[in-house]
């Protein structure tokens, strides 16, 4: 970094600002209040064809205040956490609350649920990286990919590195803060043959820069993925088994979590409304979260309500065991919060994992999907239709790349038809999963 980021000092300052905002809210007549504040600093560089394209040094901060006058709620926010700005934000939040309607579900989470265990989860690993070093790493990544035979040109390589502090406080007396960091490196390349041009990419991401893949590996993997797509054609149309590569299978988990999120449920905007306790997956499949996992991408000891996070099992031996609820959505549904204000943290799968080759053998004849396009997922009905690219599989072996086709089904049917999960875990994000084999979907190609 070209400018030092004193995380400890920023943490102390934000904690002080949060307490100051709560005290002011009380003086202005609020019955309860909560404050979220954050500051982040980072560097981002991008290179293309051996030349520097962009260098960005960023610093973002913000504060958001919510106050409650009985069951009336007002919220306001600012990108400035200075004292004058805080006063303006609190005054605005109180003014808004005075003019909003009653909402019986509004209010802080119960005081008894506030987090008491606030361990260091090993998620803050700043990278003392100069601009020149960041550029060199991006150039090394791109250069490694461009040197692979068959690569025609580059769309560039990018490196980003950042750290920050977030603070949450409320009038129960809870004050929680956490420092964190995130680093990533990616490369996008182009190859061409007589059939046309293809592009693909690879990336690495981690809390600790020492856990990043080396730049040359990222560049070479991007090149290999790009070259594999040359000669793509459209697959046959039909009802076929579909294997979702690990890099896209996490999206299916994401659709499930959206469907069991409290906000979707109380709005009746989910195909899984009133399905708690029902069997959705094969009995060998379990999905759970581990929010206190050390060093993981989404670890936190408290959620956005200040509630203690905990290990939750969402799918237990195929059965929908729990919804994903904040304090507000839980009240709307007549249930208890699951400590998931802000979403699930570090989703993990328990299943009998199979090798990629074993899954392909069981697929037999069908498609392996490595890229998805479009937003064709209806959360209300579960209907699923996405543009896709990947590989045609025959007799359990990859034959050639395919593109310009659509896969369609219904999420409920797809979940029931989950035939296997691979051991090729993609651990770069907060959802860790291998490839998914779905027994049958509609493939619309040639």
Coordinates of C-alpha atoms in Angstrom, one line a residue:
X1 CA 0.0 0.0 0.0
X2 CA 1.2 3.5 -0.7
X3 CA -0.6 4.8 2.3
X4 CA -0.5 3.0 5.7
X5 CA -3.8 1.8 7.1
X6 CA -3.8 1.7 10.9
X7 CA -6.5 -0.9 11.5
X8 CA -6.3 -0.6 15.3
X9 CA -6.7 3.2 15.2
X10 CA -9.6 3.0 12.7
X11 CA -11.3 0.4 14.8
X12 CA -11.1 2.6 17.9
X13 CA -12.4 5.6 16.0
X14 CA -15.4 3.8 14.5
X15 CA -16.3 2.3 17.9
X16 CA -16.2 5.8 19.4
X17 CA -18.3 7.2 16.6
X18 CA -20.9 4.4 17.0
X19 CA -21.3 5.0 20.7
X20 CA -21.5 8.8 20.0
X21 CA -24.3 8.2 17.5
X22 CA -26.3 6.0 19.9
X23 CA -26.0 8.5 22.7
X24 CA -27.2 11.3 20.4
X25 CA -30.2 9.1 19.3
X26 CA -31.2 8.6 22.9
X27 CA -31.0 12.3 23.6
X28 CA -33.2 13.0 20.6
X29 CA -35.9 10.7 22.0
X30 CA -35.2 7.3 20.3
X31 CA -36.3 4.3 22.4
X32 CA -33.6 2.1 20.7
X33 CA -31.0 2.4 18.0
X34 CA -28.3 0.6 16.1
X35 CA -25.3 1.7 14.2
X36 CA -23.1 0.1 11.5
X37 CA -19.9 1.7 10.5
X38 CA -17.0 0.6 8.2
X39 CA -13.9 1.8 6.6
X40 CA -12.0 0.0 3.8
X41 CA -8.7 0.7 2.0
X42 CA -7.3 -1.1 -1.0
X43 CA -5.3 -1.1 -4.2
X44 CA -6.3 -2.4 -7.5
X45 CA -4.2 -2.7 -10.7
X46 CA -4.9 -4.1 -14.1
X47 CA -2.6 -4.8 -17.0
X48 CA -3.2 -5.7 -20.6
X49 CA -0.8 -6.9 -23.3
X50 CA 2.1 -6.2 -21.1
X51 CA 1.1 -2.6 -20.4
X52 CA -0.4 -1.0 -17.3
X53 CA -4.1 -0.1 -17.8
X54 CA -5.3 1.1 -14.5
X55 CA -4.0 1.8 -11.0
X56 CA -6.7 2.5 -8.3
X57 CA -6.1 3.4 -4.7
X58 CA -9.4 3.4 -2.9
X59 CA -10.6 4.4 0.6
X60 CA -14.3 4.0 1.4
X61 CA -16.1 4.7 4.7
X62 CA -19.6 4.9 5.8
X63 CA -22.0 4.9 8.7
X64 CA -25.6 3.8 8.9
X65 CA -28.0 4.6 11.8
X66 CA -31.4 3.0 12.5
X67 CA -33.6 4.3 15.3
X68 CA -36.8 3.0 16.8
X69 CA -39.6 5.1 18.3
X70 CA -41.7 2.3 19.7
X71 CA -42.3 0.2 16.6
X72 CA -41.7 3.0 14.1
X73 CA -38.3 2.8 12.4
X74 CA -36.1 5.4 10.7
X75 CA -32.8 4.8 8.9
X76 CA -30.2 7.1 7.4
X77 CA -26.6 6.8 6.2
X78 CA -23.6 8.7 5.1
X79 CA -20.2 8.1 3.5
X80 CA -18.7 10.5 6.0
X81 CA -18.1 9.3 9.6
X82 CA -17.1 12.7 10.9
X83 CA -18.8 14.2 14.0
X84 CA -20.9 16.7 12.0
X85 CA -22.1 14.1 9.6
X86 CA -23.0 11.7 12.4
X87 CA -25.3 14.3 14.0
X88 CA -27.0 15.0 10.6
X89 CA -27.5 11.2 10.0
X90 CA -29.0 10.6 13.5
X91 CA -31.3 13.6 13.2
X92 CA -32.5 12.4 9.8
X93 CA -33.1 8.9 11.1
X94 CA -35.2 10.2 14.0
X95 CA -37.2 12.5 11.8
X96 CA -37.9 9.6 9.4
X97 CA -39.1 7.4 12.3
X98 CA -41.5 10.1 13.5
X99 CA -43.3 9.9 10.1
X100 CA -43.3 6.1 9.4
X101 CA -46.1 3.7 10.2
X102 CA -46.1 1.2 13.0
X103 CA -44.4 -2.2 12.3
X104 CA -44.9 -4.8 15.1
X105 CA -41.9 -6.7 13.8
X106 CA -39.5 -3.7 14.0
X107 CA -36.9 -3.5 16.7
X108 CA -33.6 -4.8 17.9
X109 CA -32.9 -8.5 18.3
X110 CA -33.4 -9.7 21.9
X111 CA -30.7 -8.6 24.2
X112 CA -30.2 -12.1 25.4
X113 CA -29.1 -13.1 21.9
X114 CA -26.3 -10.6 21.6
X115 CA -22.9 -12.1 20.9
X116 CA -20.7 -12.8 23.9
X117 CA -18.0 -14.8 22.3
X118 CA -15.9 -12.5 20.1
X119 CA -12.8 -14.4 19.2
X120 CA -10.1 -13.4 16.7
X121 CA -11.1 -15.5 13.7
X122 CA -7.8 -14.9 11.8
X123 CA -9.4 -13.0 8.9
X124 CA -7.1 -10.0 8.9
X125 CA -3.9 -10.4 6.9
X126 CA -2.8 -7.1 5.4
X127 CA -0.5 -7.2 2.5
X128 CA 2.4 -4.7 2.5
X129 CA 2.2 -4.3 -1.3
X130 CA 3.6 -1.3 -3.2
X131 CA 2.0 -0.2 -6.5
X132 CA 5.1 -1.4 -8.3
X133 CA 4.9 -4.9 -6.7
X134 CA 1.2 -5.2 -7.5
X135 CA 1.9 -4.3 -11.2
X136 CA 4.7 -6.8 -11.4
X137 CA 2.5 -9.6 -10.0
X138 CA -0.2 -8.8 -12.5
X139 CA 2.3 -8.7 -15.4
X140 CA 3.8 -12.0 -14.3
X141 CA 0.4 -13.6 -14.3
X142 CA -0.6 -12.3 -17.7
X143 CA 2.8 -13.1 -19.2
X144 CA 2.6 -16.7 -18.1
X145 CA -0.7 -17.1 -19.8
X146 CA 0.4 -15.4 -23.0
X147 CA 3.4 -17.6 -23.3
X148 CA 1.2 -20.7 -23.6
X149 CA 1.1 -21.9 -27.3
X150 CA -2.2 -21.1 -28.9
X151 CA -3.1 -18.0 -26.9
X152 CA -3.6 -15.1 -29.3
X153 CA -4.1 -12.1 -27.0
X154 CA -5.0 -11.0 -23.5
X155 CA -8.0 -9.2 -22.0
X156 CA -5.7 -8.5 -19.1
X157 CA -4.8 -9.5 -15.6
X158 CA -6.0 -7.8 -12.4
X159 CA -4.8 -7.7 -8.8
X160 CA -6.7 -6.3 -5.9
X161 CA -5.8 -6.1 -2.2
X162 CA -7.7 -4.5 0.6
X163 CA -8.3 -4.5 4.3
X164 CA -10.9 -2.9 6.5
X165 CA -12.8 -2.6 9.7
X166 CA -16.5 -3.0 10.4
X167 CA -18.3 -2.1 13.7
X168 CA -21.8 -2.8 14.9
X169 CA -23.3 -1.3 18.0
X170 CA -26.8 -1.1 19.5
X171 CA -28.6 0.3 22.5
X172 CA -28.5 -3.1 24.3
X173 CA -24.9 -2.2 25.1
X174 CA -23.6 -4.5 22.4
X175 CA -20.4 -3.3 20.6
X176 CA -18.8 -5.7 18.1
X177 CA -16.0 -5.0 15.6
X178 CA -13.9 -7.0 13.2
X179 CA -10.9 -6.3 11.0
X180 CA -10.6 -8.2 7.8
X181 CA -8.7 -8.5 4.5
X182 CA -9.3 -9.9 1.0
X183 CA -6.8 -10.3 -1.9
X184 CA -7.3 -11.7 -5.4
X185 CA -5.6 -12.1 -8.7
X186 CA -7.2 -13.0 -12.1
X187 CA -6.4 -13.3 -15.7
X188 CA -8.6 -13.4 -18.9
X189 CA -7.2 -14.7 -22.2
X190 CA -8.3 -15.1 -25.8
X191 CA -7.5 -18.0 -28.2
X192 CA -8.5 -18.4 -31.9
X193 CA -8.6 -21.1 -34.5
X194 CA -10.5 -21.7 -37.7
X195 CA -13.8 -22.1 -35.8
X196 CA -13.5 -18.7 -34.2
X197 CA -12.3 -17.0 -31.0
X198 CA -12.8 -18.1 -27.4
X199 CA -12.0 -16.6 -24.0
X200 CA -11.8 -17.8 -20.5
X201 CA -10.2 -16.9 -17.2
X202 CA -8.9 -18.1 -13.9
X203 CA -8.5 -16.5 -10.5
X204 CA -7.3 -16.9 -7.0
X205 CA -8.7 -15.3 -3.9
X206 CA -7.8 -15.5 -0.1
X207 CA -7.9 -13.7 3.2
X208 CA -4.1 -14.2 3.6
X209 CA -1.9 -13.3 0.6
X210 CA 0.2 -16.4 1.4
X211 CA -2.7 -18.6 0.4
X212 CA -3.0 -17.2 -3.1
X213 CA -2.0 -19.3 -6.0
X214 CA 1.2 -18.0 -7.6
X215 CA 0.7 -15.7 -10.6
X216 CA 2.2 -18.1 -13.1
X217 CA -0.2 -20.8 -12.1
X218 CA -3.2 -18.5 -12.5
X219 CA -2.0 -17.4 -15.9
X220 CA -1.3 -20.9 -17.2
X221 CA -4.7 -22.2 -15.9
X222 CA -6.5 -19.3 -17.6
X223 CA -4.7 -20.3 -20.9
X224 CA -5.6 -24.0 -20.5
X225 CA -9.2 -23.2 -19.8
X226 CA -9.3 -20.9 -22.9
X227 CA -7.7 -23.4 -25.2
X228 CA -10.1 -26.1 -24.1
X229 CA -13.0 -24.1 -25.5
X230 CA -11.7 -23.9 -29.1
X231 CA -13.8 -25.7 -31.7
X232 CA -17.0 -25.3 -29.6
X233 CA -20.3 -26.4 -31.2
X234 CA -23.9 -26.6 -30.2
X235 CA -25.0 -29.8 -28.4
X236 CA -27.9 -32.0 -29.2
X237 CA -31.3 -31.1 -27.8
X238 CA -33.0 -33.5 -25.4
X239 CA -33.6 -34.6 -21.8
X240 CA -30.1 -35.3 -20.6
X241 CA -28.0 -35.5 -17.4
X242 CA -26.2 -32.3 -16.6
X243 CA -23.0 -32.0 -14.5
X244 CA -22.3 -28.5 -13.0
X245 CA -18.6 -27.9 -12.7
X246 CA -17.5 -26.9 -9.2
X247 CA -17.0 -23.4 -10.3
X248 CA -20.7 -23.0 -11.1
X249 CA -22.3 -25.5 -8.7
X250 CA -22.0 -22.9 -5.9
X251 CA -24.7 -21.0 -7.8
X252 CA -27.2 -23.7 -7.1
X253 CA -26.4 -23.5 -3.4
X254 CA -27.0 -19.7 -3.7
X255 CA -30.4 -20.2 -5.2
X256 CA -31.3 -22.6 -2.4
X257 CA -30.2 -20.1 0.2
X258 CA -32.2 -17.3 -1.5
X259 CA -35.3 -19.4 -1.4
X260 CA -35.0 -20.2 2.4
X261 CA -34.1 -16.6 3.3
X262 CA -36.6 -14.9 5.6
X263 CA -37.2 -12.0 3.4
X264 CA -38.3 -14.2 0.5
X265 CA -40.4 -16.3 2.8
X266 CA -42.4 -13.6 4.6
X267 CA -43.1 -11.9 1.2
X268 CA -44.3 -15.3 -0.2
X269 CA -41.7 -14.9 -2.9
X270 CA -40.2 -18.4 -2.6
X271 CA -40.9 -21.8 -4.0
X272 CA -39.9 -23.2 -0.6
X273 CA -42.6 -21.4 1.5
X274 CA -44.0 -23.6 4.2
X275 CA -41.7 -26.5 3.2
X276 CA -39.8 -26.7 6.5
X277 CA -39.2 -30.3 7.5
X278 CA -39.8 -31.6 4.0
X279 CA -37.3 -33.7 2.0
X280 CA -35.7 -31.6 -0.8
X281 CA -32.5 -33.6 -1.5
X282 CA -31.3 -37.2 -1.4
X283 CA -30.9 -38.4 2.1
X284 CA -27.1 -38.5 1.8
X285 CA -26.9 -34.7 1.4
X286 CA -26.3 -32.2 4.2
X287 CA -25.7 -28.5 4.0
X288 CA -24.5 -26.4 6.9
X289 CA -22.6 -23.2 7.8
X290 CA -19.6 -22.6 10.0
X291 CA -19.5 -18.9 10.7
X292 CA -16.7 -19.2 13.3
X293 CA -14.3 -21.1 11.0
X294 CA -10.8 -19.5 11.4
X295 CA -9.5 -17.8 8.3
X296 CA -12.5 -18.4 6.1
X297 CA -13.9 -15.9 3.7
X298 CA -17.2 -15.1 5.5
X299 CA -16.3 -15.8 9.2
X300 CA -17.8 -13.5 11.8
X301 CA -18.8 -14.0 15.5
X302 CA -21.9 -11.8 15.2
X303 CA -24.4 -11.1 12.5
X304 CA -25.8 -7.8 11.3
X305 CA -28.2 -7.7 14.3
X306 CA -25.3 -8.3 16.8
X307 CA -26.7 -11.8 17.4
X308 CA -24.1 -14.5 18.2
X309 CA -23.5 -16.6 15.0
X310 CA -23.6 -20.4 15.3
X311 CA -23.3 -23.5 13.2
X312 CA -26.6 -24.0 11.5
X313 CA -27.7 -27.0 9.5
X314 CA -30.0 -26.0 6.7
X315 CA -30.3 -29.3 4.9
X316 CA -30.0 -32.4 7.1
X317 CA -29.9 -35.7 5.4
X318 CA -31.9 -34.3 2.5
X319 CA -34.5 -32.6 4.7
X320 CA -35.0 -28.8 5.0
X321 CA -34.1 -28.4 8.7
X322 CA -33.9 -24.6 9.0
X323 CA -34.7 -21.4 7.3
X324 CA -32.1 -18.6 7.2
X325 CA -33.5 -15.8 9.4
X326 CA -32.7 -12.4 10.8
X327 CA -34.4 -11.0 13.9
X328 CA -36.9 -9.0 11.7
X329 CA -37.8 -11.8 9.3
X330 CA -38.1 -14.3 12.2
X331 CA -40.7 -12.0 13.8
X332 CA -42.6 -11.7 10.6
X333 CA -42.7 -15.5 10.4
X334 CA -43.4 -16.1 14.1
X335 CA -40.0 -17.9 14.5
X336 CA -36.6 -17.3 16.1
X337 CA -33.6 -15.7 14.5
X338 CA -31.0 -18.1 13.2
X339 CA -28.2 -15.5 13.5
X340 CA -28.2 -14.9 9.8
X341 CA -28.8 -11.2 9.4
X342 CA -26.6 -10.5 6.5
X343 CA -26.8 -14.0 5.1
X344 CA -25.1 -17.4 5.6
X345 CA -21.5 -17.6 6.5
X346 CA -19.1 -20.3 5.2
X347 CA -21.5 -22.9 3.7
X348 CA -20.1 -26.5 3.6
X349 CA -21.5 -29.8 2.3
X350 CA -21.4 -33.2 3.8
X351 CA -21.9 -36.0 1.3
X352 CA -20.2 -39.1 -0.1
X353 CA -17.8 -37.3 -2.5
X354 CA -16.8 -38.9 -5.8
X355 CA -14.0 -38.2 -8.2
X356 CA -14.6 -36.1 -11.2
X357 CA -14.0 -39.1 -13.5
X358 CA -16.5 -41.2 -11.5
X359 CA -19.1 -38.5 -11.9
X360 CA -18.5 -38.2 -15.6
X361 CA -18.7 -42.0 -15.9
X362 CA -22.1 -41.9 -14.2
X363 CA -23.2 -39.0 -16.4
X364 CA -22.5 -41.2 -19.5
X365 CA -24.0 -39.0 -22.3
X366 CA -24.8 -35.4 -21.6
X367 CA -23.2 -32.1 -20.8
X368 CA -20.7 -30.7 -18.4
X369 CA -21.5 -27.1 -17.7
X370 CA -18.6 -24.8 -16.9
X371 CA -20.2 -21.4 -17.6
X372 CA -23.7 -20.0 -17.0
X373 CA -25.2 -16.8 -18.5
X374 CA -28.4 -14.9 -18.0
X375 CA -30.6 -14.4 -15.0
X376 CA -33.3 -17.0 -15.8
X377 CA -34.2 -18.1 -12.3
X378 CA -37.6 -17.6 -10.9
X379 CA -37.5 -17.6 -7.1
X380 CA -41.2 -17.8 -6.7
X381 CA -41.8 -20.9 -8.9
X382 CA -38.3 -22.4 -8.9
X383 CA -38.2 -22.4 -12.7
X384 CA -34.6 -22.4 -13.9
X385 CA -33.4 -21.6 -17.4
X386 CA -29.9 -20.4 -18.2
X387 CA -27.6 -20.0 -21.2
X388 CA -24.6 -22.3 -20.8
X389 CA -21.3 -23.4 -22.2
X390 CA -19.1 -26.4 -21.4
X391 CA -18.3 -29.8 -22.8
X392 CA -20.2 -32.7 -24.5
X393 CA -19.7 -36.0 -22.7
X394 CA -20.1 -39.4 -24.4
X395 CA -19.5 -42.8 -22.7
X396 CA -18.4 -40.9 -19.6
X397 CA -15.6 -39.0 -21.4
X398 CA -15.3 -35.4 -22.5
X399 CA -15.5 -35.3 -26.3
X400 CA -15.5 -31.6 -27.4
X401 CA -16.5 -28.1 -26.1
X402 CA -20.1 -26.9 -26.5
X403 CA -21.7 -23.5 -26.4
X404 CA -24.8 -21.5 -27.3
X405 CA -27.3 -23.8 -25.6
X406 CA -29.8 -23.5 -22.7
X407 CA -30.3 -25.8 -19.8
X408 CA -33.8 -25.7 -18.1
X409 CA -35.6 -27.4 -15.3
X410 CA -37.1 -26.6 -11.9
X411 CA -34.9 -26.1 -8.8
X412 CA -37.1 -28.4 -6.7
X413 CA -36.8 -31.2 -9.3
X414 CA -33.1 -30.5 -9.7
X415 CA -32.4 -30.8 -6.0
X416 CA -34.3 -34.1 -5.8
X417 CA -32.4 -35.3 -8.8
X418 CA -29.0 -34.6 -7.4
X419 CA -27.1 -37.8 -8.2
X420 CA -23.7 -37.0 -6.9
X421 CA -21.2 -34.4 -5.6
X422 CA -17.6 -34.3 -6.7
X423 CA -14.5 -34.1 -4.5
X424 CA -13.1 -31.3 -6.7
X425 CA -13.9 -28.7 -4.1
X426 CA -13.7 -25.0 -5.1
X427 CA -12.7 -23.3 -1.9
X428 CA -12.1 -19.8 -3.2
X429 CA -15.4 -18.3 -2.0
X430 CA -17.6 -18.7 1.1
X431 CA -19.4 -21.7 -0.5
X432 CA -17.3 -24.8 -0.7
X433 CA -18.6 -27.5 -3.0
X434 CA -17.5 -29.8 -5.8
X435 CA -19.2 -30.6 -9.0
X436 CA -22.9 -31.5 -9.0
X437 CA -24.5 -34.2 -11.2
X438 CA -28.2 -33.7 -11.9
X439 CA -29.9 -36.7 -13.3
X440 CA -31.9 -35.0 -16.0
X441 CA -32.6 -31.5 -17.4
X442 CA -33.8 -30.1 -20.7
X443 CA -30.8 -29.2 -22.9
X444 CA -31.8 -27.0 -25.9
X445 CA -29.0 -26.9 -28.5
X446 CA -29.0 -27.7 -32.2

